[in-house]
Amino acid sequence: MIATDLFNAGKGPVLVVAPHPDDEVLGVGGTIARLADAGREVHVVVVTRGGPPKFPLEQVQRIAAEAKQAHDLLGVKQTHWLEFPAAELPELPHSALNASLGKLVSELGPELIFAPHPGDIHMDHQLSFLSTLVASRPHQTDYPATIAAYETLSETNWNAPYLTPPFVPNVFVDISETINRKLDAFALFASQVKPAPHERSVESLRALATLRGATVHRPAAEGFVLVRSVI
């Protein structure tokens, strides 16, 4: 499915849930730019933030600055930080993440949410996905009409095939006109960029966009798994 009407027809806010800063660029960067260019209000919520002693304060501050630069380039309206400790979500009460993310969803009222894929190898990704669904339950008066899961290189591709949910995209967004902005935005995360053939390299990110695009006969695309769409 080429996402023409599905992702572009609405006018309400869009929310991208990122377990860690740069996940949103890796998985949704081209789509964020395309939606922003079309006049949509795009928000990013970063679920976790690193902290000493596991993550030096200087590194944490640098990544936050890189995220701001990348988001500005893509056209993100606002970045929200939930401040949960990175790589420690499994040790925390899951109700805390549910409540924090639920409060943000209630305040923003997004029509469209992008969440990490539940089959990602990182537990922070899995728990962020589950809390996104809790925050988006349709028994509420207002709830997100569309939810899609995105892939994150170095997380989604390292799961266990046949044992965990595989990423099999069924919705594709043509990012031919925004692929270079996506790659430039990722390059701004200089502390996270690795040399090829590492998955977190500019070359690998372009290769994935080329592959997803070729699947639907486009120069470049991002693939998503449609979780729910209420029309």
mmCIF file with all atom_site columns, C-alpha atoms in Angstrom:
data_model
loop_
_atom_site.group_PDB
_atom_site.id
_atom_site.type_symbol
_atom_site.label_atom_id
_atom_site.label_alt_id
_atom_site.label_comp_id
_atom_site.label_asym_id
_atom_site.label_entity_id
_atom_site.label_seq_id
_atom_site.pdbx_PDB_ins_code
_atom_site.Cartn_x
_atom_site.Cartn_y
_atom_site.Cartn_z
_atom_site.occupancy
_atom_site.B_iso_or_equiv
_atom_site.pdbx_formal_charge
_atom_site.auth_seq_id
_atom_site.auth_comp_id
_atom_site.auth_asym_id
_atom_site.auth_atom_id
_atom_site.pdbx_PDB_model_num
ATOM 1   C CA . MET A 1 1   ? 0.000   0.000   0.000  1.00 0.00 ? 1   MET A CA 1
ATOM 2   C CA . ILE A 1 2   ? 1.355   3.426   -0.960 1.00 0.00 ? 2   ILE A CA 1
ATOM 3   C CA . ALA A 1 3   ? 0.450   5.846   1.804  1.00 0.00 ? 3   ALA A CA 1
ATOM 4   C CA . THR A 1 4   ? -1.084  8.740   -0.078 1.00 0.00 ? 4   THR A CA 1
ATOM 5   C CA . ASP A 1 5   ? -4.426  9.349   1.618  1.00 0.00 ? 5   ASP A CA 1
ATOM 6   C CA . LEU A 1 6   ? -3.761  7.265   4.728  1.00 0.00 ? 6   LEU A CA 1
ATOM 7   C CA . PHE A 1 7   ? -0.999  9.461   6.123  1.00 0.00 ? 7   PHE A CA 1
ATOM 8   C CA . ASN A 1 8   ? -1.533  12.714  4.238  1.00 0.00 ? 8   ASN A CA 1
ATOM 9   C CA . ALA A 1 9   ? -5.299  13.250  4.275  1.00 0.00 ? 9   ALA A CA 1
ATOM 10  C CA . GLY A 1 10  ? -5.588  14.317  7.919  1.00 0.00 ? 10  GLY A CA 1
ATOM 11  C CA . LYS A 1 11  ? -4.882  17.754  9.304  1.00 0.00 ? 11  LYS A CA 1
ATOM 12  C CA . GLY A 1 12  ? -4.324  16.963  12.979 1.00 0.00 ? 12  GLY A CA 1
ATOM 13  C CA . PRO A 1 13  ? -1.027  16.578  14.838 1.00 0.00 ? 13  PRO A CA 1
ATOM 14  C CA . VAL A 1 14  ? 1.346   13.683  14.213 1.00 0.00 ? 14  VAL A CA 1
ATOM 15  C CA . LEU A 1 15  ? 3.323   12.062  17.033 1.00 0.00 ? 15  LEU A CA 1
ATOM 16  C CA . VAL A 1 16  ? 6.465   9.982   16.573 1.00 0.00 ? 16  VAL A CA 1
ATOM 17  C CA . VAL A 1 17  ? 7.415   7.875   19.592 1.00 0.00 ? 17  VAL A CA 1
ATOM 18  C CA . ALA A 1 18  ? 11.184  7.403   19.858 1.00 0.00 ? 18  ALA A CA 1
ATOM 19  C CA . PRO A 1 19  ? 12.580  5.197   22.631 1.00 0.00 ? 19  PRO A CA 1
ATOM 20  C CA . HIS A 1 20  ? 15.968  6.922   22.195 1.00 0.00 ? 20  HIS A CA 1
ATOM 21  C CA . PRO A 1 21  ? 17.075  10.029  20.301 1.00 0.00 ? 21  PRO A CA 1
ATOM 22  C CA . ASP A 1 22  ? 17.819  9.175   16.650 1.00 0.00 ? 22  ASP A CA 1
ATOM 23  C CA . ASP A 1 23  ? 15.322  6.272   16.429 1.00 0.00 ? 23  ASP A CA 1
ATOM 24  C CA . GLU A 1 24  ? 12.786  8.695   14.958 1.00 0.00 ? 24  GLU A CA 1
ATOM 25  C CA . VAL A 1 25  ? 15.208  9.796   12.231 1.00 0.00 ? 25  VAL A CA 1
ATOM 26  C CA . LEU A 1 26  ? 16.277  6.255   11.384 1.00 0.00 ? 26  LEU A CA 1
ATOM 27  C CA . GLY A 1 27  ? 12.724  4.992   11.044 1.00 0.00 ? 27  GLY A CA 1
ATOM 28  C CA . VAL A 1 28  ? 10.555  7.965   10.139 1.00 0.00 ? 28  VAL A CA 1
ATOM 29  C CA . GLY A 1 29  ? 12.892  10.785  9.092  1.00 0.00 ? 29  GLY A CA 1
ATOM 30  C CA . GLY A 1 30  ? 11.795  10.993  5.470  1.00 0.00 ? 30  GLY A CA 1
ATOM 31  C CA . THR A 1 31  ? 8.124   10.762  6.372  1.00 0.00 ? 31  THR A CA 1
ATOM 32  C CA . ILE A 1 32  ? 8.485   13.426  9.069  1.00 0.00 ? 32  ILE A CA 1
ATOM 33  C CA . ALA A 1 33  ? 9.962   15.800  6.503  1.00 0.00 ? 33  ALA A CA 1
ATOM 34  C CA . ARG A 1 34  ? 7.253   14.998  3.970  1.00 0.00 ? 34  ARG A CA 1
ATOM 35  C CA . LEU A 1 35  ? 4.436   15.534  6.484  1.00 0.00 ? 35  LEU A CA 1
ATOM 36  C CA . ALA A 1 36  ? 5.999   18.761  7.747  1.00 0.00 ? 36  ALA A CA 1
ATOM 37  C CA . ASP A 1 37  ? 6.339   20.033  4.182  1.00 0.00 ? 37  ASP A CA 1
ATOM 38  C CA . ALA A 1 38  ? 2.632   19.298  3.683  1.00 0.00 ? 38  ALA A CA 1
ATOM 39  C CA . GLY A 1 39  ? 1.777   21.510  6.661  1.00 0.00 ? 39  GLY A CA 1
ATOM 40  C CA . ARG A 1 40  ? 1.232   18.814  9.291  1.00 0.00 ? 40  ARG A CA 1
ATOM 41  C CA . GLU A 1 41  ? 2.262   19.561  12.876 1.00 0.00 ? 41  GLU A CA 1
ATOM 42  C CA . VAL A 1 42  ? 4.780   16.852  13.744 1.00 0.00 ? 42  VAL A CA 1
ATOM 43  C CA . HIS A 1 43  ? 5.836   16.154  17.323 1.00 0.00 ? 43  HIS A CA 1
ATOM 44  C CA . VAL A 1 44  ? 8.535   13.771  18.531 1.00 0.00 ? 44  VAL A CA 1
ATOM 45  C CA . VAL A 1 45  ? 8.518   12.284  22.008 1.00 0.00 ? 45  VAL A CA 1
ATOM 46  C CA . VAL A 1 46  ? 11.815  10.817  23.188 1.00 0.00 ? 46  VAL A CA 1
ATOM 47  C CA . VAL A 1 47  ? 10.965  8.316   25.899 1.00 0.00 ? 47  VAL A CA 1
ATOM 48  C CA . THR A 1 48  ? 14.365  7.974   27.558 1.00 0.00 ? 48  THR A CA 1
ATOM 49  C CA . ARG A 1 49  ? 17.441  10.037  28.289 1.00 0.00 ? 49  ARG A CA 1
ATOM 50  C CA . GLY A 1 50  ? 20.857  8.739   29.298 1.00 0.00 ? 50  GLY A CA 1
ATOM 51  C CA . GLY A 1 51  ? 22.526  9.745   32.527 1.00 0.00 ? 51  GLY A CA 1
ATOM 52  C CA . PRO A 1 52  ? 25.613  9.146   34.654 1.00 0.00 ? 52  PRO A CA 1
ATOM 53  C CA . PRO A 1 53  ? 27.274  6.861   35.464 1.00 0.00 ? 53  PRO A CA 1
ATOM 54  C CA . LYS A 1 54  ? 26.195  4.726   32.495 1.00 0.00 ? 54  LYS A CA 1
ATOM 55  C CA . PHE A 1 55  ? 26.168  7.681   30.110 1.00 0.00 ? 55  PHE A CA 1
ATOM 56  C CA . PRO A 1 56  ? 28.542  10.633  30.745 1.00 0.00 ? 56  PRO A CA 1
ATOM 57  C CA . LEU A 1 57  ? 26.749  13.963  31.118 1.00 0.00 ? 57  LEU A CA 1
ATOM 58  C CA . GLU A 1 58  ? 28.758  15.500  28.274 1.00 0.00 ? 58  GLU A CA 1
ATOM 59  C CA . GLN A 1 59  ? 27.577  12.734  25.922 1.00 0.00 ? 59  GLN A CA 1
ATOM 60  C CA . VAL A 1 60  ? 23.954  13.165  27.009 1.00 0.00 ? 60  VAL A CA 1
ATOM 61  C CA . GLN A 1 61  ? 24.062  16.919  26.409 1.00 0.00 ? 61  GLN A CA 1
ATOM 62  C CA . ARG A 1 62  ? 25.698  16.438  23.033 1.00 0.00 ? 62  ARG A CA 1
ATOM 63  C CA . ILE A 1 63  ? 23.035  13.985  21.868 1.00 0.00 ? 63  ILE A CA 1
ATOM 64  C CA . ALA A 1 64  ? 20.255  16.329  22.991 1.00 0.00 ? 64  ALA A CA 1
ATOM 65  C CA . ALA A 1 65  ? 21.840  19.129  20.964 1.00 0.00 ? 65  ALA A CA 1
ATOM 66  C CA . GLU A 1 66  ? 22.176  16.827  17.958 1.00 0.00 ? 66  GLU A CA 1
ATOM 67  C CA . ALA A 1 67  ? 18.514  15.876  18.254 1.00 0.00 ? 67  ALA A CA 1
ATOM 68  C CA . LYS A 1 68  ? 17.457  19.530  18.194 1.00 0.00 ? 68  LYS A CA 1
ATOM 69  C CA . GLN A 1 69  ? 19.476  20.193  15.053 1.00 0.00 ? 69  GLN A CA 1
ATOM 70  C CA . ALA A 1 70  ? 18.120  17.088  13.315 1.00 0.00 ? 70  ALA A CA 1
ATOM 71  C CA . HIS A 1 71  ? 14.530  17.861  14.264 1.00 0.00 ? 71  HIS A CA 1
ATOM 72  C CA . ASP A 1 72  ? 14.824  21.462  13.121 1.00 0.00 ? 72  ASP A CA 1
ATOM 73  C CA . LEU A 1 73  ? 16.085  20.255  9.750  1.00 0.00 ? 73  LEU A CA 1
ATOM 74  C CA . LEU A 1 74  ? 13.167  17.849  9.341  1.00 0.00 ? 74  LEU A CA 1
ATOM 75  C CA . GLY A 1 75  ? 10.553  20.400  10.384 1.00 0.00 ? 75  GLY A CA 1
ATOM 76  C CA . VAL A 1 76  ? 9.537   18.929  13.764 1.00 0.00 ? 76  VAL A CA 1
ATOM 77  C CA . LYS A 1 77  ? 7.196   21.288  15.609 1.00 0.00 ? 77  LYS A CA 1
ATOM 78  C CA . GLN A 1 78  ? 8.240   20.275  19.116 1.00 0.00 ? 78  GLN A CA 1
ATOM 79  C CA . THR A 1 79  ? 10.369  17.636  20.828 1.00 0.00 ? 79  THR A CA 1
ATOM 80  C CA . HIS A 1 80  ? 9.130   16.215  24.126 1.00 0.00 ? 80  HIS A CA 1
ATOM 81  C CA . TRP A 1 81  ? 11.463  14.396  26.544 1.00 0.00 ? 81  TRP A CA 1
ATOM 82  C CA . LEU A 1 82  ? 9.886   11.990  29.038 1.00 0.00 ? 82  LEU A CA 1
ATOM 83  C CA . GLU A 1 83  ? 13.223  11.581  30.848 1.00 0.00 ? 83  GLU A CA 1
ATOM 84  C CA . PHE A 1 84  ? 12.947  7.875   31.684 1.00 0.00 ? 84  PHE A CA 1
ATOM 85  C CA . PRO A 1 85  ? 16.397  6.282   32.204 1.00 0.00 ? 85  PRO A CA 1
ATOM 86  C CA . ALA A 1 86  ? 17.758  4.804   28.983 1.00 0.00 ? 86  ALA A CA 1
ATOM 87  C CA . ALA A 1 87  ? 18.137  1.007   28.842 1.00 0.00 ? 87  ALA A CA 1
ATOM 88  C CA . GLU A 1 88  ? 16.304  0.666   32.172 1.00 0.00 ? 88  GLU A CA 1
ATOM 89  C CA . LEU A 1 89  ? 12.622  0.663   31.225 1.00 0.00 ? 89  LEU A CA 1
ATOM 90  C CA . PRO A 1 90  ? 12.185  -3.042  32.146 1.00 0.00 ? 90  PRO A CA 1
ATOM 91  C CA . GLU A 1 91  ? 13.226  -2.208  35.717 1.00 0.00 ? 91  GLU A CA 1
ATOM 92  C CA . LEU A 1 92  ? 10.603  0.504   36.133 1.00 0.00 ? 92  LEU A CA 1
ATOM 93  C CA . PRO A 1 93  ? 6.851   0.170   36.815 1.00 0.00 ? 93  PRO A CA 1
ATOM 94  C CA . HIS A 1 94  ? 5.274   -0.040  33.384 1.00 0.00 ? 94  HIS A CA 1
ATOM 95  C CA . SER A 1 95  ? 2.330   1.995   34.663 1.00 0.00 ? 95  SER A CA 1
ATOM 96  C CA . ALA A 1 96  ? 4.635   5.025   34.945 1.00 0.00 ? 96  ALA A CA 1
ATOM 97  C CA . LEU A 1 97  ? 5.437   4.981   31.224 1.00 0.00 ? 97  LEU A CA 1
ATOM 98  C CA . ASN A 1 98  ? 1.783   4.322   30.397 1.00 0.00 ? 98  ASN A CA 1
ATOM 99  C CA . ALA A 1 99  ? 0.740   7.372   32.410 1.00 0.00 ? 99  ALA A CA 1
ATOM 100 C CA . SER A 1 100 ? 3.436   9.694   31.066 1.00 0.00 ? 100 SER A CA 1
ATOM 101 C CA . LEU A 1 101 ? 2.888   8.807   27.425 1.00 0.00 ? 101 LEU A CA 1
ATOM 102 C CA . GLY A 1 102 ? -0.881  8.754   27.923 1.00 0.00 ? 102 GLY A CA 1
ATOM 103 C CA . LYS A 1 103 ? -0.809  12.291  29.316 1.00 0.00 ? 103 LYS A CA 1
ATOM 104 C CA . LEU A 1 104 ? 1.100   13.550  26.289 1.00 0.00 ? 104 LEU A CA 1
ATOM 105 C CA . VAL A 1 105 ? -1.234  11.829  23.818 1.00 0.00 ? 105 VAL A CA 1
ATOM 106 C CA . SER A 1 106 ? -4.209  13.328  25.628 1.00 0.00 ? 106 SER A CA 1
ATOM 107 C CA . GLU A 1 107 ? -2.693  16.824  25.519 1.00 0.00 ? 107 GLU A CA 1
ATOM 108 C CA . LEU A 1 108 ? -1.611  16.736  21.863 1.00 0.00 ? 108 LEU A CA 1
ATOM 109 C CA . GLY A 1 109 ? -4.548  14.798  20.425 1.00 0.00 ? 109 GLY A CA 1
ATOM 110 C CA . PRO A 1 110 ? -2.569  13.286  17.524 1.00 0.00 ? 110 PRO A CA 1
ATOM 111 C CA . GLU A 1 111 ? -4.483  11.799  14.605 1.00 0.00 ? 111 GLU A CA 1
ATOM 112 C CA . LEU A 1 112 ? -1.480  9.728   13.547 1.00 0.00 ? 112 LEU A CA 1
ATOM 113 C CA . ILE A 1 113 ? 1.143   7.988   15.688 1.00 0.00 ? 113 ILE A CA 1
ATOM 114 C CA . PHE A 1 114 ? 4.335   6.241   14.634 1.00 0.00 ? 114 PHE A CA 1
ATOM 115 C CA . ALA A 1 115 ? 5.723   3.803   17.206 1.00 0.00 ? 115 ALA A CA 1
ATOM 116 C CA . PRO A 1 116 ? 8.723   1.453   17.275 1.00 0.00 ? 116 PRO A CA 1
ATOM 117 C CA . HIS A 1 117 ? 8.103   -2.094  16.139 1.00 0.00 ? 117 HIS A CA 1
ATOM 118 C CA . PRO A 1 118 ? 7.236   -4.583  18.932 1.00 0.00 ? 118 PRO A CA 1
ATOM 119 C CA . GLY A 1 119 ? 9.699   -7.127  17.513 1.00 0.00 ? 119 GLY A CA 1
ATOM 120 C CA . ASP A 1 120 ? 12.723  -4.869  18.054 1.00 0.00 ? 120 ASP A CA 1
ATOM 121 C CA . ILE A 1 121 ? 15.505  -6.499  20.035 1.00 0.00 ? 121 ILE A CA 1
ATOM 122 C CA . HIS A 1 122 ? 15.746  -3.612  22.534 1.00 0.00 ? 122 HIS A CA 1
ATOM 123 C CA . MET A 1 123 ? 13.329  -3.833  25.467 1.00 0.00 ? 123 MET A CA 1
ATOM 124 C CA . ASP A 1 124 ? 12.981  -0.040  25.541 1.00 0.00 ? 124 ASP A CA 1
ATOM 125 C CA . HIS A 1 125 ? 11.492  -0.290  22.043 1.00 0.00 ? 125 HIS A CA 1
ATOM 126 C CA . GLN A 1 126 ? 9.105   -3.093  22.950 1.00 0.00 ? 126 GLN A CA 1
ATOM 127 C CA . LEU A 1 127 ? 7.821   -1.339  26.056 1.00 0.00 ? 127 LEU A CA 1
ATOM 128 C CA . SER A 1 128 ? 7.472   1.988   24.233 1.00 0.00 ? 128 SER A CA 1
ATOM 129 C CA . PHE A 1 129 ? 5.295   0.267   21.641 1.00 0.00 ? 129 PHE A CA 1
ATOM 130 C CA . LEU A 1 130 ? 3.060   -1.280  24.304 1.00 0.00 ? 130 LEU A CA 1
ATOM 131 C CA . SER A 1 131 ? 2.653   2.022   26.142 1.00 0.00 ? 131 SER A CA 1
ATOM 132 C CA . THR A 1 132 ? 1.761   3.706   22.856 1.00 0.00 ? 132 THR A CA 1
ATOM 133 C CA . LEU A 1 133 ? -1.110  1.264   22.410 1.00 0.00 ? 133 LEU A CA 1
ATOM 134 C CA . VAL A 1 134 ? -2.238  1.783   26.014 1.00 0.00 ? 134 VAL A CA 1
ATOM 135 C CA . ALA A 1 135 ? -2.211  5.554   25.485 1.00 0.00 ? 135 ALA A CA 1
ATOM 136 C CA . SER A 1 136 ? -4.186  5.126   22.260 1.00 0.00 ? 136 SER A CA 1
ATOM 137 C CA . ARG A 1 137 ? -6.971  2.790   23.403 1.00 0.00 ? 137 ARG A CA 1
ATOM 138 C CA . PRO A 1 138 ? -10.135 3.487   21.408 1.00 0.00 ? 138 PRO A CA 1
ATOM 139 C CA . HIS A 1 139 ? -12.504 3.475   24.391 1.00 0.00 ? 139 HIS A CA 1
ATOM 140 C CA . GLN A 1 140 ? -11.463 7.097   24.989 1.00 0.00 ? 140 GLN A CA 1
ATOM 141 C CA . THR A 1 141 ? -13.513 10.023  23.683 1.00 0.00 ? 141 THR A CA 1
ATOM 142 C CA . ASP A 1 142 ? -10.595 11.071  21.460 1.00 0.00 ? 142 ASP A CA 1
ATOM 143 C CA . TYR A 1 143 ? -7.946  8.648   20.307 1.00 0.00 ? 143 TYR A CA 1
ATOM 144 C CA . PRO A 1 144 ? -5.435  8.410   17.440 1.00 0.00 ? 144 PRO A CA 1
ATOM 145 C CA . ALA A 1 145 ? -7.163  7.173   14.312 1.00 0.00 ? 145 ALA A CA 1
ATOM 146 C CA . THR A 1 146 ? -4.035  5.669   12.775 1.00 0.00 ? 146 THR A CA 1
ATOM 147 C CA . ILE A 1 147 ? -1.072  3.894   14.355 1.00 0.00 ? 147 ILE A CA 1
ATOM 148 C CA . ALA A 1 148 ? 1.868   2.520   12.406 1.00 0.00 ? 148 ALA A CA 1
ATOM 149 C CA . ALA A 1 149 ? 5.042   0.756   13.532 1.00 0.00 ? 149 ALA A CA 1
ATOM 150 C CA . TYR A 1 150 ? 8.386   1.707   12.024 1.00 0.00 ? 150 TYR A CA 1
ATOM 151 C CA . GLU A 1 151 ? 11.688  -0.108  11.696 1.00 0.00 ? 151 GLU A CA 1
ATOM 152 C CA . THR A 1 152 ? 14.950  0.950   13.340 1.00 0.00 ? 152 THR A CA 1
ATOM 153 C CA . LEU A 1 153 ? 18.189  -0.290  11.834 1.00 0.00 ? 153 LEU A CA 1
ATOM 154 C CA . SER A 1 154 ? 20.310  -2.138  14.462 1.00 0.00 ? 154 SER A CA 1
ATOM 155 C CA . GLU A 1 155 ? 17.174  -2.966  16.474 1.00 0.00 ? 155 GLU A CA 1
ATOM 156 C CA . THR A 1 156 ? 14.443  -4.280  14.166 1.00 0.00 ? 156 THR A CA 1
ATOM 157 C CA . ASN A 1 157 ? 16.830  -6.274  11.984 1.00 0.00 ? 157 ASN A CA 1
ATOM 158 C CA . TRP A 1 158 ? 18.471  -8.043  14.937 1.00 0.00 ? 158 TRP A CA 1
ATOM 159 C CA . ASN A 1 159 ? 15.390  -9.804  16.266 1.00 0.00 ? 159 ASN A CA 1
ATOM 160 C CA . ALA A 1 160 ? 14.947  -13.574 16.181 1.00 0.00 ? 160 ALA A CA 1
ATOM 161 C CA . PRO A 1 161 ? 13.117  -14.603 12.993 1.00 0.00 ? 161 PRO A CA 1
ATOM 162 C CA . TYR A 1 162 ? 10.055  -16.809 13.590 1.00 0.00 ? 162 TYR A CA 1
ATOM 163 C CA . LEU A 1 163 ? 10.374  -16.353 17.375 1.00 0.00 ? 163 LEU A CA 1
ATOM 164 C CA . THR A 1 164 ? 9.553   -12.660 17.651 1.00 0.00 ? 164 THR A CA 1
ATOM 165 C CA . PRO A 1 165 ? 7.166   -10.552 15.557 1.00 0.00 ? 165 PRO A CA 1
ATOM 166 C CA . PRO A 1 166 ? 8.839   -9.975  12.168 1.00 0.00 ? 166 PRO A CA 1
ATOM 167 C CA . PHE A 1 167 ? 8.808   -6.590  10.485 1.00 0.00 ? 167 PHE A CA 1
ATOM 168 C CA . VAL A 1 168 ? 6.805   -7.092  7.295  1.00 0.00 ? 168 VAL A CA 1
ATOM 169 C CA . PRO A 1 169 ? 5.847   -3.646  5.974  1.00 0.00 ? 169 PRO A CA 1
ATOM 170 C CA . ASN A 1 170 ? 2.444   -3.247  4.389  1.00 0.00 ? 170 ASN A CA 1
ATOM 171 C CA . VAL A 1 171 ? 2.430   0.541   4.061  1.00 0.00 ? 171 VAL A CA 1
ATOM 172 C CA . PHE A 1 172 ? 5.098   2.507   2.194  1.00 0.00 ? 172 PHE A CA 1
ATOM 173 C CA . VAL A 1 173 ? 5.747   6.243   2.117  1.00 0.00 ? 173 VAL A CA 1
ATOM 174 C CA . ASP A 1 174 ? 7.532   7.609   -0.932 1.00 0.00 ? 174 ASP A CA 1
ATOM 175 C CA . ILE A 1 175 ? 10.413  9.707   0.426  1.00 0.00 ? 175 ILE A CA 1
ATOM 176 C CA . SER A 1 176 ? 12.166  10.280  -2.890 1.00 0.00 ? 176 SER A CA 1
ATOM 177 C CA . GLU A 1 177 ? 12.018  14.057  -2.352 1.00 0.00 ? 177 GLU A CA 1
ATOM 178 C CA . THR A 1 178 ? 13.030  13.950  1.325  1.00 0.00 ? 178 THR A CA 1
ATOM 179 C CA . ILE A 1 179 ? 15.576  11.120  1.506  1.00 0.00 ? 179 ILE A CA 1
ATOM 180 C CA . ASN A 1 180 ? 18.507  13.536  1.434  1.00 0.00 ? 180 ASN A CA 1
ATOM 181 C CA . ARG A 1 181 ? 17.072  15.541  4.330  1.00 0.00 ? 181 ARG A CA 1
ATOM 182 C CA . LYS A 1 182 ? 16.645  12.321  6.265  1.00 0.00 ? 182 LYS A CA 1
ATOM 183 C CA . LEU A 1 183 ? 20.263  11.373  5.649  1.00 0.00 ? 183 LEU A CA 1
ATOM 184 C CA . ASP A 1 184 ? 21.449  14.879  6.501  1.00 0.00 ? 184 ASP A CA 1
ATOM 185 C CA . ALA A 1 185 ? 19.417  14.796  9.710  1.00 0.00 ? 185 ALA A CA 1
ATOM 186 C CA . PHE A 1 186 ? 20.943  11.479  10.691 1.00 0.00 ? 186 PHE A CA 1
ATOM 187 C CA . ALA A 1 187 ? 24.421  12.811  9.912  1.00 0.00 ? 187 ALA A CA 1
ATOM 188 C CA . LEU A 1 188 ? 23.748  15.554  12.467 1.00 0.00 ? 188 LEU A CA 1
ATOM 189 C CA . PHE A 1 189 ? 23.728  12.793  15.094 1.00 0.00 ? 189 PHE A CA 1
ATOM 190 C CA . ALA A 1 190 ? 27.501  12.716  14.684 1.00 0.00 ? 190 ALA A CA 1
ATOM 191 C CA . SER A 1 191 ? 28.003  10.874  17.973 1.00 0.00 ? 191 SER A CA 1
ATOM 192 C CA . GLN A 1 192 ? 25.812  8.018   16.735 1.00 0.00 ? 192 GLN A CA 1
ATOM 193 C CA . VAL A 1 193 ? 26.884  7.681   13.099 1.00 0.00 ? 193 VAL A CA 1
ATOM 194 C CA . LYS A 1 194 ? 29.081  4.671   12.337 1.00 0.00 ? 194 LYS A CA 1
ATOM 195 C CA . PRO A 1 195 ? 31.158  3.825   9.257  1.00 0.00 ? 195 PRO A CA 1
ATOM 196 C CA . ALA A 1 196 ? 29.647  1.421   6.711  1.00 0.00 ? 196 ALA A CA 1
ATOM 197 C CA . PRO A 1 197 ? 28.754  -1.396  6.686  1.00 0.00 ? 197 PRO A CA 1
ATOM 198 C CA . HIS A 1 198 ? 27.453  -0.747  10.216 1.00 0.00 ? 198 HIS A CA 1
ATOM 199 C CA . GLU A 1 199 ? 23.650  -0.461  10.223 1.00 0.00 ? 199 GLU A CA 1
ATOM 200 C CA . ARG A 1 200 ? 23.869  3.005   11.763 1.00 0.00 ? 200 ARG A CA 1
ATOM 201 C CA . SER A 1 201 ? 25.689  4.465   8.811  1.00 0.00 ? 201 SER A CA 1
ATOM 202 C CA . VAL A 1 202 ? 24.442  6.909   6.210  1.00 0.00 ? 202 VAL A CA 1
ATOM 203 C CA . GLU A 1 203 ? 25.180  4.344   3.499  1.00 0.00 ? 203 GLU A CA 1
ATOM 204 C CA . SER A 1 204 ? 23.101  1.623   5.173  1.00 0.00 ? 204 SER A CA 1
ATOM 205 C CA . LEU A 1 205 ? 20.239  4.013   5.748  1.00 0.00 ? 205 LEU A CA 1
ATOM 206 C CA . ARG A 1 206 ? 20.219  4.962   2.070  1.00 0.00 ? 206 ARG A CA 1
ATOM 207 C CA . ALA A 1 207 ? 20.403  1.292   1.076  1.00 0.00 ? 207 ALA A CA 1
ATOM 208 C CA . LEU A 1 208 ? 17.331  0.478   3.167  1.00 0.00 ? 208 LEU A CA 1
ATOM 209 C CA . ALA A 1 209 ? 15.408  3.379   1.634  1.00 0.00 ? 209 ALA A CA 1
ATOM 210 C CA . THR A 1 210 ? 16.369  2.131   -1.812 1.00 0.00 ? 210 THR A CA 1
ATOM 211 C CA . LEU A 1 211 ? 15.225  -1.398  -0.982 1.00 0.00 ? 211 LEU A CA 1
ATOM 212 C CA . ARG A 1 212 ? 11.895  -0.262  0.490  1.00 0.00 ? 212 ARG A CA 1
ATOM 213 C CA . GLY A 1 213 ? 11.394  1.990   -2.514 1.00 0.00 ? 213 GLY A CA 1
ATOM 214 C CA . ALA A 1 214 ? 12.170  -0.743  -5.020 1.00 0.00 ? 214 ALA A CA 1
ATOM 215 C CA . THR A 1 215 ? 9.526   -2.906  -3.336 1.00 0.00 ? 215 THR A CA 1
ATOM 216 C CA . VAL A 1 216 ? 6.875   -0.477  -4.559 1.00 0.00 ? 216 VAL A CA 1
ATOM 217 C CA . HIS A 1 217 ? 8.744   0.840   -7.610 1.00 0.00 ? 217 HIS A CA 1
ATOM 218 C CA . ARG A 1 218 ? 9.842   4.140   -6.089 1.00 0.00 ? 218 ARG A CA 1
ATOM 219 C CA . PRO A 1 219 ? 13.370  5.606   -5.844 1.00 0.00 ? 219 PRO A CA 1
ATOM 220 C CA . ALA A 1 220 ? 13.196  5.706   -2.025 1.00 0.00 ? 220 ALA A CA 1
ATOM 221 C CA . ALA A 1 221 ? 10.636  4.816   0.625  1.00 0.00 ? 221 ALA A CA 1
ATOM 222 C CA . GLU A 1 222 ? 10.083  4.075   4.286  1.00 0.00 ? 222 GLU A CA 1
ATOM 223 C CA . GLY A 1 223 ? 8.122   0.972   5.225  1.00 0.00 ? 223 GLY A CA 1
ATOM 224 C CA . PHE A 1 224 ? 5.636   0.652   8.071  1.00 0.00 ? 224 PHE A CA 1
ATOM 225 C CA . VAL A 1 225 ? 3.382   -1.973  9.608  1.00 0.00 ? 225 VAL A CA 1
ATOM 226 C CA . LEU A 1 226 ? -0.146  -0.626  9.908  1.00 0.00 ? 226 LEU A CA 1
ATOM 227 C CA . VAL A 1 227 ? -1.404  -1.366  13.403 1.00 0.00 ? 227 VAL A CA 1
ATOM 228 C CA . ARG A 1 228 ? -4.771  0.368   13.190 1.00 0.00 ? 228 ARG A CA 1
ATOM 229 C CA . SER A 1 229 ? -6.655  2.826   11.007 1.00 0.00 ? 229 SER A CA 1
ATOM 230 C CA . VAL A 1 230 ? -10.131 4.091   11.804 1.00 0.00 ? 230 VAL A CA 1
ATOM 231 C CA . ILE A 1 231 ? -11.795 5.840   8.854  1.00 0.00 ? 231 ILE A CA 1
#
